[in-house]
Amino acid sequence: MAETYLHAMGLHGDWGATVAALENAPLMSIELPSHNAHISAYEDPSGWRVGLIDIADRYSTETFAVLGAGGHTVDVWQVLPGIAHVDLLDADGELFTRFLAFVDDPHMYPWYALENVGEPVRVEDYQLGAIAVDLKVYDSVDEWEHNTEPLTEDGLRMGPSSIVSPWLFALYSGEAEPADVSPVAMFTSVIKEVEVVTNALTGLPWQRAVADCGFECALAFPADHKLHPGNVVDGKAFITGSTSFWSSDPSER
């Protein structure tokens, strides 16, 4: 079945076709002898990055990041390589919100078992993004309010700029194990800026937007429904995070 989140970045809906395209792409990579791990990444000029993680005999997966919305301060640790527990901090260093996110640079954060969580890593100028999974578009905040139900009888709403990470609740409640979780979030945001870009790997268009979901993030959205500033998108999206590691000078890695 075609994966809609891949279309959001201008990728083929069949992951196998993307893997084939990556075979001839310029990959960056590092080896981590202490974990017997190989980690590589491809950064597309259009503003997305894929991380490929291979921990010998244990774990192999791919993760994604959408680039273009940095400047955040976060405390991060991983529940599983490639899926991180992110505390987003406000200007005073206090917790603003918490969520799970794909990370394309898993070697930059510790990986803890839930029963033995240690210190997170503090990262400044962090990149936060989102990849549309199933998002409905509303023309304006007024249209969104008119067509969505409030949470309570007295009209309480989360607001047009919010995210909720349901798998984080499942993790803390014991209903899910780390291997089961996903960085998908209930995602509502107001579009601030948008541009149509072309995926260099496939030649396919996608939309890279700046969205306000309570914090500024870079949103990847399919090209088949044109976004405009002031639109509200509401539904499901993968949250992504990334340091500047892969964008740094290779001699400094």
Coordinates of C-alpha atoms in Angstrom, one line a residue, residues 52-250:
L52 CA 19.4 4.7 7.9
I53 CA 20.2 2.8 11.1
D54 CA 21.7 -0.7 11.2
I55 CA 22.7 -2.1 14.6
A56 CA 24.1 -5.5 13.8
D57 CA 21.9 -8.5 14.8
R58 CA 19.6 -6.2 16.7
Y59 CA 17.8 -3.5 14.9
S60 CA 17.5 -1.9 11.4
T61 CA 15.2 0.9 10.4
E62 CA 14.9 4.3 8.7
T63 CA 13.9 7.6 10.1
F64 CA 13.2 11.1 8.6
A65 CA 13.7 14.7 9.4
V66 CA 12.1 17.8 7.8
L67 CA 14.5 20.8 7.9
G68 CA 14.0 24.5 8.1
A69 CA 12.7 25.3 11.6
G70 CA 15.6 25.5 14.0
G71 CA 16.3 27.6 17.0
H72 CA 14.6 25.3 19.5
T73 CA 16.1 24.2 22.9
V74 CA 15.4 20.6 23.8
D75 CA 16.3 17.8 26.2
V76 CA 16.4 14.5 24.3
W77 CA 16.9 10.8 25.0
Q78 CA 15.9 7.8 23.0
V79 CA 13.3 5.1 23.8
L80 CA 14.6 3.2 20.7
P81 CA 17.3 4.1 18.2
G82 CA 15.6 6.6 15.8
I83 CA 12.7 7.4 18.1
A84 CA 13.4 10.0 20.8
H85 CA 11.7 11.4 23.8
V86 CA 11.8 15.2 23.4
D87 CA 11.2 17.9 26.0
L88 CA 10.8 21.2 24.3
L89 CA 11.9 24.1 26.6
D90 CA 10.7 27.7 26.7
A91 CA 12.9 30.8 26.8
D92 CA 13.3 30.3 30.6
G93 CA 14.4 26.7 30.2
E94 CA 11.1 25.4 31.5
L95 CA 9.2 22.5 30.0
F96 CA 6.9 23.7 27.3
T97 CA 5.7 20.4 25.8
R98 CA 6.8 16.8 25.4
F99 CA 6.5 14.4 22.5
L100 CA 8.1 11.5 20.6
A101 CA 9.9 12.2 17.4
F102 CA 11.8 10.6 14.6
V103 CA 15.5 11.5 14.8
D104 CA 18.0 11.0 11.9
D105 CA 21.0 11.3 14.2
P106 CA 20.5 8.6 16.9
H107 CA 24.2 8.5 17.9
M108 CA 23.8 12.1 19.3
Y109 CA 21.5 11.0 22.1
P110 CA 21.6 8.3 24.8
W111 CA 19.3 5.3 24.6
Y112 CA 17.7 4.3 27.9
A113 CA 15.5 1.5 29.1
L114 CA 12.3 2.8 30.6
E115 CA 13.1 1.4 34.0
N116 CA 16.5 3.1 34.0
V117 CA 16.2 6.5 32.4
G118 CA 19.3 8.7 32.9
E119 CA 20.2 12.2 31.9
P120 CA 19.0 13.6 28.6
V121 CA 21.2 15.6 26.2
R122 CA 20.5 19.3 26.0
V123 CA 20.5 20.6 22.4
E124 CA 20.2 24.2 21.3
D125 CA 19.3 25.4 17.8
Y126 CA 17.4 22.1 17.3
Q127 CA 15.4 21.5 14.1
L128 CA 11.8 20.4 14.6
G129 CA 9.6 19.2 11.7
A130 CA 6.5 17.3 10.9
I131 CA 5.5 14.9 8.0
A132 CA 1.8 14.8 7.0
V133 CA 0.2 11.4 7.5
D134 CA -3.5 12.3 7.3
L135 CA -4.1 16.0 7.6
K136 CA -7.3 17.8 6.6
V137 CA -7.0 21.4 5.4
Y138 CA -9.3 24.2 6.5
D139 CA -9.2 27.6 4.8
S140 CA -8.9 29.6 8.1
V141 CA -9.1 29.3 11.9
D142 CA -12.8 30.3 11.7
E143 CA -13.6 27.5 9.3
W144 CA -11.6 25.0 11.5
E145 CA -13.6 26.1 14.6
H146 CA -16.9 25.9 12.7
N147 CA -16.2 22.3 11.5
T148 CA -14.6 20.7 14.5
E149 CA -16.1 19.6 17.8
P150 CA -14.9 21.1 21.1
L151 CA -13.5 18.8 23.7
T152 CA -16.1 19.6 26.3
E153 CA -19.7 20.8 26.5
D154 CA -18.6 24.3 27.5
G155 CA -16.6 24.7 24.3
L156 CA -13.1 24.0 25.4
R157 CA -10.7 23.4 22.6
M158 CA -7.0 22.5 22.2
G159 CA -6.7 25.5 19.9
P160 CA -5.6 25.6 16.3
S161 CA -1.9 25.2 17.3
S162 CA -1.3 22.0 19.3
I163 CA 0.1 18.5 19.2
V164 CA -0.6 15.5 21.3
S165 CA 1.7 12.5 21.3
P166 CA -0.6 9.5 22.0
W167 CA 2.2 6.9 22.1
L168 CA 4.0 8.8 24.8
F169 CA 0.9 8.4 27.0
A170 CA 0.8 4.7 26.1
L171 CA 4.5 4.3 27.0
Y172 CA 4.2 5.9 30.4
S173 CA 1.0 4.0 31.2
G174 CA 2.6 0.7 30.4
E175 CA 0.2 0.0 27.6
A176 CA 3.0 0.0 25.0
E177 CA 6.6 -1.2 25.0
P178 CA 9.3 0.9 23.4
A179 CA 9.4 -1.4 20.3
D180 CA 5.7 -0.6 19.7
V181 CA 5.7 3.2 19.8
S182 CA 5.4 5.6 16.9
P183 CA 6.3 9.4 16.7
V184 CA 2.9 10.0 15.1
A185 CA 1.0 12.9 16.8
M186 CA -2.4 14.4 16.8
F187 CA -1.4 17.6 15.0
T188 CA -3.1 20.9 14.5
S189 CA -1.3 23.9 13.1
V190 CA -1.7 27.2 11.4
I191 CA 0.3 27.6 8.1
K192 CA 2.6 30.6 8.2
E193 CA 4.6 30.2 5.0
V194 CA 4.6 27.7 2.2
E195 CA 6.7 26.9 -0.9
V196 CA 6.5 24.2 -3.5
V197 CA 9.9 22.4 -3.8
T198 CA 11.2 19.5 -5.9
N199 CA 12.6 16.3 -4.4
A200 CA 16.0 15.9 -6.0
L201 CA 16.0 12.2 -5.6
T202 CA 12.7 11.6 -7.4
G203 CA 11.9 14.8 -9.3
L204 CA 8.5 15.0 -7.6
P205 CA 7.1 18.1 -6.0
W206 CA 6.1 18.5 -2.4
Q207 CA 5.2 21.5 -0.2
R208 CA 7.5 22.7 2.6
A209 CA 5.6 24.9 5.0
V210 CA 6.4 26.7 8.2
A211 CA 3.6 25.8 10.6
D212 CA 2.7 26.9 14.1
C213 CA 1.6 23.9 16.2
G214 CA 2.3 25.6 19.5
F215 CA 5.9 25.9 18.3
E216 CA 7.3 26.6 14.9
C217 CA 8.1 23.5 12.8
A218 CA 8.8 22.7 9.2
L219 CA 5.9 20.7 7.7
A220 CA 6.2 18.4 4.7
F221 CA 2.9 18.2 2.8
P222 CA 1.9 16.5 -0.5
A223 CA 1.7 18.7 -3.6
D224 CA -1.8 17.7 -4.6
H225 CA -3.6 20.1 -2.3
K226 CA -2.1 23.7 -2.4
L227 CA -1.6 25.2 1.1
H228 CA -1.8 28.9 1.8
P229 CA -0.7 31.0 4.7
G230 CA -3.6 31.1 7.2
N231 CA -4.8 27.6 6.5
V232 CA -5.2 25.2 9.4
V233 CA -4.2 21.6 9.0
D234 CA -5.6 19.0 11.5
G235 CA -5.1 15.3 11.8
K236 CA -2.1 13.1 12.1
A237 CA 1.6 13.8 11.4
F238 CA 5.0 12.3 12.3
I239 CA 7.1 14.7 14.4
T240 CA 10.8 14.9 13.5
G241 CA 13.9 16.2 15.2
S242 CA 17.5 16.7 14.2
T243 CA 20.7 18.3 15.4
S244 CA 23.1 20.0 12.9
F245 CA 25.4 16.9 12.9
W246 CA 24.9 15.8 9.3
S247 CA 25.1 19.4 8.1
S248 CA 28.5 20.0 9.8
D249 CA 31.9 19.9 8.2
P250 CA 32.8 16.2 7.6

